[in-house]
Amino acid sequence: VQLQASGGGLVQAGGSLRLSCAASGRSIASSGMGWFRRAPGKEREFVAAISSSAGHTWYADSVKGRFTISRDIAKNTVYLRMNTLKPEDTAVYYCAKHPFGIPTANRDYDYWGQGTQVTVSS
């Protein structure tokens, strides 16, 4: 499966962006999906995840209440809606596929997209 992340860009603090992660090659309907980010000079960190049924979502404390993960099974796509963006949200954002319907350990994600840059100016 190939994952193509898009939707990043430059936005002012307080603004919004919606990232998309389009999967090709096979269906991701039975897979948990996640978003991660890597800021300059920092380790990659978990941002959000969603179960295969979309019945369960998980968020990092730093984005809870501001970001929303969702998925469109028909489009084989996962989204990350980011509101009230802060300069500390600046990072390269990656989507990833988990082998299980309920994404468990972050180390188990098996396919990764190429990343999309999000830059939030103050």
PDB file of C-alpha atoms in Angstrom:
ATOM      1  CA  VAL A   1       0.000   0.000   0.000  1.00  0.00           C
ATOM      2  CA  GLN A   2       1.181   3.535  -0.769  1.00  0.00           C
ATOM      3  CA  LEU A   3       0.178   6.489   1.386  1.00  0.00           C
ATOM      4  CA  GLN A   4       0.185  10.007  -0.013  1.00  0.00           C
ATOM      5  CA  ALA A   5      -0.122  12.829   2.485  1.00  0.00           C
ATOM      6  CA  SER A   6      -1.140  16.288   1.328  1.00  0.00           C
ATOM      7  CA  GLY A   7      -2.719  19.504   2.526  1.00  0.00           C
ATOM      8  CA  GLY A   8       0.162  21.028   4.413  1.00  0.00           C
ATOM      9  CA  GLY A   9       1.207  24.629   4.025  1.00  0.00           C
ATOM     10  CA  LEU A  10       1.932  27.916   5.731  1.00  0.00           C
ATOM     11  CA  VAL A  11      -0.749  29.290   8.032  1.00  0.00           C
ATOM     12  CA  GLN A  12      -0.923  31.953  10.703  1.00  0.00           C
ATOM     13  CA  ALA A  13      -1.395  31.050  14.326  1.00  0.00           C
ATOM     14  CA  GLY A  14      -5.059  30.453  15.051  1.00  0.00           C
ATOM     15  CA  GLY A  15      -5.700  29.216  11.532  1.00  0.00           C
ATOM     16  CA  SER A  16      -6.782  25.832  10.253  1.00  0.00           C
ATOM     17  CA  LEU A  17      -5.635  23.186   7.824  1.00  0.00           C
ATOM     18  CA  ARG A  18      -6.937  19.813   6.740  1.00  0.00           C
ATOM     19  CA  LEU A  19      -4.445  17.115   5.906  1.00  0.00           C
ATOM     20  CA  SER A  20      -5.368  14.186   3.709  1.00  0.00           C
ATOM     21  CA  CYS A  21      -3.779  10.761   3.458  1.00  0.00           C
ATOM     22  CA  ALA A  22      -4.835   8.913   0.342  1.00  0.00           C
ATOM     23  CA  ALA A  23      -4.051   5.207   0.192  1.00  0.00           C
ATOM     24  CA  SER A  24      -3.529   3.307  -3.028  1.00  0.00           C
ATOM     25  CA  GLY A  25      -2.643  -0.234  -3.918  1.00  0.00           C
ATOM     26  CA  ARG A  26      -5.024  -1.830  -1.454  1.00  0.00           C
ATOM     27  CA  SER A  27      -7.860  -0.974   0.849  1.00  0.00           C
ATOM     28  CA  ILE A  28      -7.093   0.390   4.304  1.00  0.00           C
ATOM     29  CA  ALA A  29     -10.638  -0.224   5.481  1.00  0.00           C
ATOM     30  CA  SER A  30      -9.599  -2.907   7.969  1.00  0.00           C
ATOM     31  CA  SER A  31      -6.583  -0.993   9.262  1.00  0.00           C
ATOM     32  CA  GLY A  32      -6.157   1.435  12.064  1.00  0.00           C
ATOM     33  CA  MET A  33      -4.551   4.629  10.833  1.00  0.00           C
ATOM     34  CA  GLY A  34      -2.449   7.264  12.535  1.00  0.00           C
ATOM     35  CA  TRP A  35      -0.892  10.682  12.114  1.00  0.00           C
ATOM     36  CA  PHE A  36       2.520  11.516  13.472  1.00  0.00           C
ATOM     37  CA  ARG A  37       4.741  14.571  13.233  1.00  0.00           C
ATOM     38  CA  ARG A  38       8.389  15.474  13.462  1.00  0.00           C
ATOM     39  CA  ALA A  39       9.411  18.985  14.377  1.00  0.00           C
ATOM     40  CA  PRO A  40      12.915  20.283  13.579  1.00  0.00           C
ATOM     41  CA  GLY A  41      15.431  18.818  16.005  1.00  0.00           C
ATOM     42  CA  LYS A  42      12.857  16.633  17.719  1.00  0.00           C
ATOM     43  CA  GLU A  43      11.817  13.019  17.703  1.00  0.00           C
ATOM     44  CA  ARG A  44       8.786  11.883  15.774  1.00  0.00           C
ATOM     45  CA  GLU A  45       5.702  12.003  17.964  1.00  0.00           C
ATOM     46  CA  PHE A  46       2.225  10.554  17.876  1.00  0.00           C
ATOM     47  CA  VAL A  47      -0.568  12.987  17.001  1.00  0.00           C
ATOM     48  CA  ALA A  48      -3.771  11.022  16.453  1.00  0.00           C
ATOM     49  CA  ALA A  49      -5.124   7.610  15.523  1.00  0.00           C
ATOM     50  CA  ILE A  50      -8.394   6.120  14.380  1.00  0.00           C
ATOM     51  CA  SER A  51      -9.701   2.564  14.412  1.00  0.00           C
ATOM     52  CA  SER A  52     -10.773   0.723  11.291  1.00  0.00           C
ATOM     53  CA  SER A  53     -14.451   1.262  12.081  1.00  0.00           C
ATOM     54  CA  ALA A  54     -13.826   4.923  12.993  1.00  0.00           C
ATOM     55  CA  GLY A  55     -15.563   4.148  16.245  1.00  0.00           C
ATOM     56  CA  HIS A  56     -12.502   4.955  18.297  1.00  0.00           C
ATOM     57  CA  THR A  57     -10.054   7.833  18.111  1.00  0.00           C
ATOM     58  CA  TRP A  58      -7.032   8.774  20.156  1.00  0.00           C
ATOM     59  CA  TYR A  59      -5.152  12.058  20.434  1.00  0.00           C
ATOM     60  CA  ALA A  60      -1.972  13.383  21.924  1.00  0.00           C
ATOM     61  CA  ASP A  61      -2.693  15.695  24.833  1.00  0.00           C
ATOM     62  CA  SER A  62      -1.067  18.565  22.953  1.00  0.00           C
ATOM     63  CA  VAL A  63      -3.676  18.464  20.163  1.00  0.00           C
ATOM     64  CA  LYS A  64      -6.756  17.232  22.005  1.00  0.00           C
ATOM     65  CA  GLY A  65      -9.691  19.514  21.393  1.00  0.00           C
ATOM     66  CA  ARG A  66      -8.023  21.178  18.391  1.00  0.00           C
ATOM     67  CA  PHE A  67      -7.383  18.318  15.951  1.00  0.00           C
ATOM     68  CA  THR A  68      -9.870  15.790  14.594  1.00  0.00           C
ATOM     69  CA  ILE A  69      -8.991  12.583  12.788  1.00  0.00           C
ATOM     70  CA  SER A  70     -11.519  10.999  10.457  1.00  0.00           C
ATOM     71  CA  ARG A  71     -11.681   8.588   7.562  1.00  0.00           C
ATOM     72  CA  ASP A  72     -13.663   8.015   4.393  1.00  0.00           C
ATOM     73  CA  ILE A  73     -13.750   4.311   3.625  1.00  0.00           C
ATOM     74  CA  ALA A  74     -15.113   4.822   0.112  1.00  0.00           C
ATOM     75  CA  LYS A  75     -12.261   7.185  -0.749  1.00  0.00           C
ATOM     76  CA  ASN A  76      -9.639   5.082   1.051  1.00  0.00           C
ATOM     77  CA  THR A  77      -8.531   8.284   2.724  1.00  0.00           C
ATOM     78  CA  VAL A  78      -7.822   9.504   6.238  1.00  0.00           C
ATOM     79  CA  TYR A  79      -7.992  13.143   7.274  1.00  0.00           C
ATOM     80  CA  LEU A  80      -6.609  15.313  10.023  1.00  0.00           C
ATOM     81  CA  ARG A  81      -8.479  18.526  10.624  1.00  0.00           C
ATOM     82  CA  MET A  82      -6.301  20.969  12.535  1.00  0.00           C
ATOM     83  CA  ASN A  83      -7.881  24.021  14.137  1.00  0.00           C
ATOM     84  CA  THR A  84      -6.465  26.780  16.316  1.00  0.00           C
ATOM     85  CA  LEU A  85      -2.987  26.035  15.073  1.00  0.00           C
ATOM     86  CA  LYS A  86      -0.018  27.122  17.156  1.00  0.00           C
ATOM     87  CA  PRO A  87       3.606  27.758  16.160  1.00  0.00           C
ATOM     88  CA  GLU A  88       4.559  24.630  18.110  1.00  0.00           C
ATOM     89  CA  ASP A  89       2.467  22.580  15.678  1.00  0.00           C
ATOM     90  CA  THR A  90       5.063  23.315  12.992  1.00  0.00           C
ATOM     91  CA  ALA A  91       6.371  19.968  11.762  1.00  0.00           C
ATOM     92  CA  VAL A  92       6.365  17.465   8.963  1.00  0.00           C
ATOM     93  CA  TYR A  93       3.197  15.413   9.338  1.00  0.00           C
ATOM     94  CA  TYR A  94       3.136  11.744   8.381  1.00  0.00           C
ATOM     95  CA  CYS A  95       0.272   9.317   8.025  1.00  0.00           C
ATOM     96  CA  ALA A  96       0.758   5.655   8.764  1.00  0.00           C
ATOM     97  CA  LYS A  97      -1.125   2.391   8.506  1.00  0.00           C
ATOM     98  CA  HIS A  98      -1.378  -0.053  11.392  1.00  0.00           C
ATOM     99  CA  PRO A  99      -1.682  -3.791  10.743  1.00  0.00           C
ATOM    100  CA  PHE A 100      -4.576  -4.120  13.173  1.00  0.00           C
ATOM    101  CA  GLY A 101      -7.989  -2.526  13.188  1.00  0.00           C
ATOM    102  CA  ILE A 102      -7.273  -1.080  16.597  1.00  0.00           C
ATOM    103  CA  PRO A 103      -3.908   0.674  16.406  1.00  0.00           C
ATOM    104  CA  THR A 104      -1.931  -0.484  19.392  1.00  0.00           C
ATOM    105  CA  ALA A 105       1.739   0.266  19.883  1.00  0.00           C
ATOM    106  CA  ASN A 106       3.114   3.095  17.787  1.00  0.00           C
ATOM    107  CA  ARG A 107       6.105   0.938  16.877  1.00  0.00           C
ATOM    108  CA  ASP A 108       3.819  -1.461  15.000  1.00  0.00           C
ATOM    109  CA  TYR A 109       2.764   0.868  12.174  1.00  0.00           C
ATOM    110  CA  ASP A 110       3.919  -0.848   9.013  1.00  0.00           C
ATOM    111  CA  TYR A 111       3.432   1.645   6.155  1.00  0.00           C
ATOM    112  CA  TRP A 112       4.258   5.337   6.168  1.00  0.00           C
ATOM    113  CA  GLY A 113       3.542   8.224   3.838  1.00  0.00           C
ATOM    114  CA  GLN A 114       6.161  10.686   2.702  1.00  0.00           C
ATOM    115  CA  GLY A 115       5.055  13.561   4.922  1.00  0.00           C
ATOM    116  CA  THR A 116       3.621  17.013   4.362  1.00  0.00           C
ATOM    117  CA  GLN A 117       5.061  20.199   5.852  1.00  0.00           C
ATOM    118  CA  VAL A 118       2.935  22.322   8.153  1.00  0.00           C
ATOM    119  CA  THR A 119       4.341  25.701   9.154  1.00  0.00           C
ATOM    120  CA  VAL A 120       2.502  27.926  11.618  1.00  0.00           C
ATOM    121  CA  SER A 121       3.682  31.511  11.863  1.00  0.00           C
ATOM    122  CA  SER A 122       3.211  33.591  15.000  1.00  0.00           C
TER     123      SER A 122
END
